Amino acid sequence: MLASPATHTPASRSASSARDLADLTSRELEVLALIAEGRTDRGIAKELYVTPKTVEAHVRSIFRKLDLPTDSTENRRVHAVLTFLRAPIQ
């Protein structure tokens, strides 16, 4: 059964995105914000004074918590950024 278009309004998407982001730690939100700025893992590591491996661990955790597809054809970074951008500013 397909959902009606009314259930996919910008407001409902924002509320859903906010719930998804609520599961992220403050550090994961910080990493996600830097991904949204277009930073690479290496750039994020330099900005946060951590190793690239630490950033990779945060990114994997973000993907898992946002329940993003593991299919290699999907760009999970883009999906994560879209979730971040759709959430209301707090």
XYZ file of C-alpha atoms in Angstrom:
90
model
C 0.000 0.000 0.000
C 1.338 3.428 -0.950
C 1.181 6.278 1.496
C -0.882 9.265 0.512
C 1.023 12.375 -0.584
C -0.279 14.176 2.495
C 1.850 11.958 4.723
C 4.981 13.168 2.970
C 4.643 16.880 3.544
C 7.743 18.944 4.304
C 6.578 19.228 7.922
C 6.267 15.458 8.339
C 9.659 14.931 6.704
C 11.172 17.499 9.075
C 9.640 15.812 12.106
C 10.883 12.432 10.913
C 14.364 13.842 10.287
C 14.446 15.411 13.737
C 13.542 12.059 15.339
C 16.285 10.352 13.329
C 18.858 12.933 14.404
C 17.798 12.631 18.050
C 19.579 9.267 18.171
C 22.925 10.805 17.192
C 25.524 11.895 19.735
C 26.693 15.501 19.751
C 29.953 14.406 18.105
C 28.070 12.498 15.397
C 25.959 15.606 14.730
C 29.157 17.632 14.491
C 30.605 15.153 11.978
C 27.342 15.145 10.003
C 27.324 18.955 9.880
C 30.871 18.896 8.479
C 29.835 16.271 5.909
C 26.991 18.638 4.939
C 29.620 21.336 4.351
C 31.294 18.991 1.872
C 34.250 18.021 4.047
C 36.096 14.763 3.447
C 36.836 12.325 6.265
C 40.406 13.596 6.296
C 39.222 17.223 6.441
C 36.818 16.420 9.266
C 39.590 14.631 11.164
C 41.846 17.670 10.854
C 39.065 20.028 11.987
C 38.171 17.898 15.024
C 41.744 16.889 15.931
C 41.016 13.162 15.587
C 42.263 10.446 13.260
C 40.535 9.659 9.957
C 39.731 6.205 11.419
C 37.812 7.891 14.237
C 35.828 9.897 11.686
C 35.107 6.708 9.723
C 33.750 5.130 12.920
C 31.473 8.129 13.515
C 30.267 8.018 9.897
C 29.478 4.288 10.142
C 27.556 4.947 13.349
C 25.630 7.797 11.704
C 24.673 5.556 8.778
C 23.558 2.792 11.140
C 21.513 5.097 13.373
C 19.853 6.747 10.362
C 19.106 3.268 8.986
C 20.632 4.123 5.621
C 20.849 1.439 2.938
C 24.052 -0.546 2.693
C 23.591 -1.130 -1.034
C 26.673 0.225 -2.783
C 24.505 1.941 -5.414
C 23.080 4.276 -2.787
C 25.107 7.288 -1.725
C 24.695 7.127 2.043
C 26.552 10.381 2.631
C 23.981 12.219 0.529
C 21.090 10.545 2.363
C 22.653 11.451 5.723
C 23.099 15.088 4.668
C 19.514 15.270 3.403
C 18.255 13.963 6.745
C 20.375 16.594 8.509
C 19.177 19.435 6.267
C 15.491 18.474 6.562
C 15.552 18.571 10.355
C 14.354 21.767 12.013
C 17.077 23.985 13.437
C 17.324 23.626 17.199
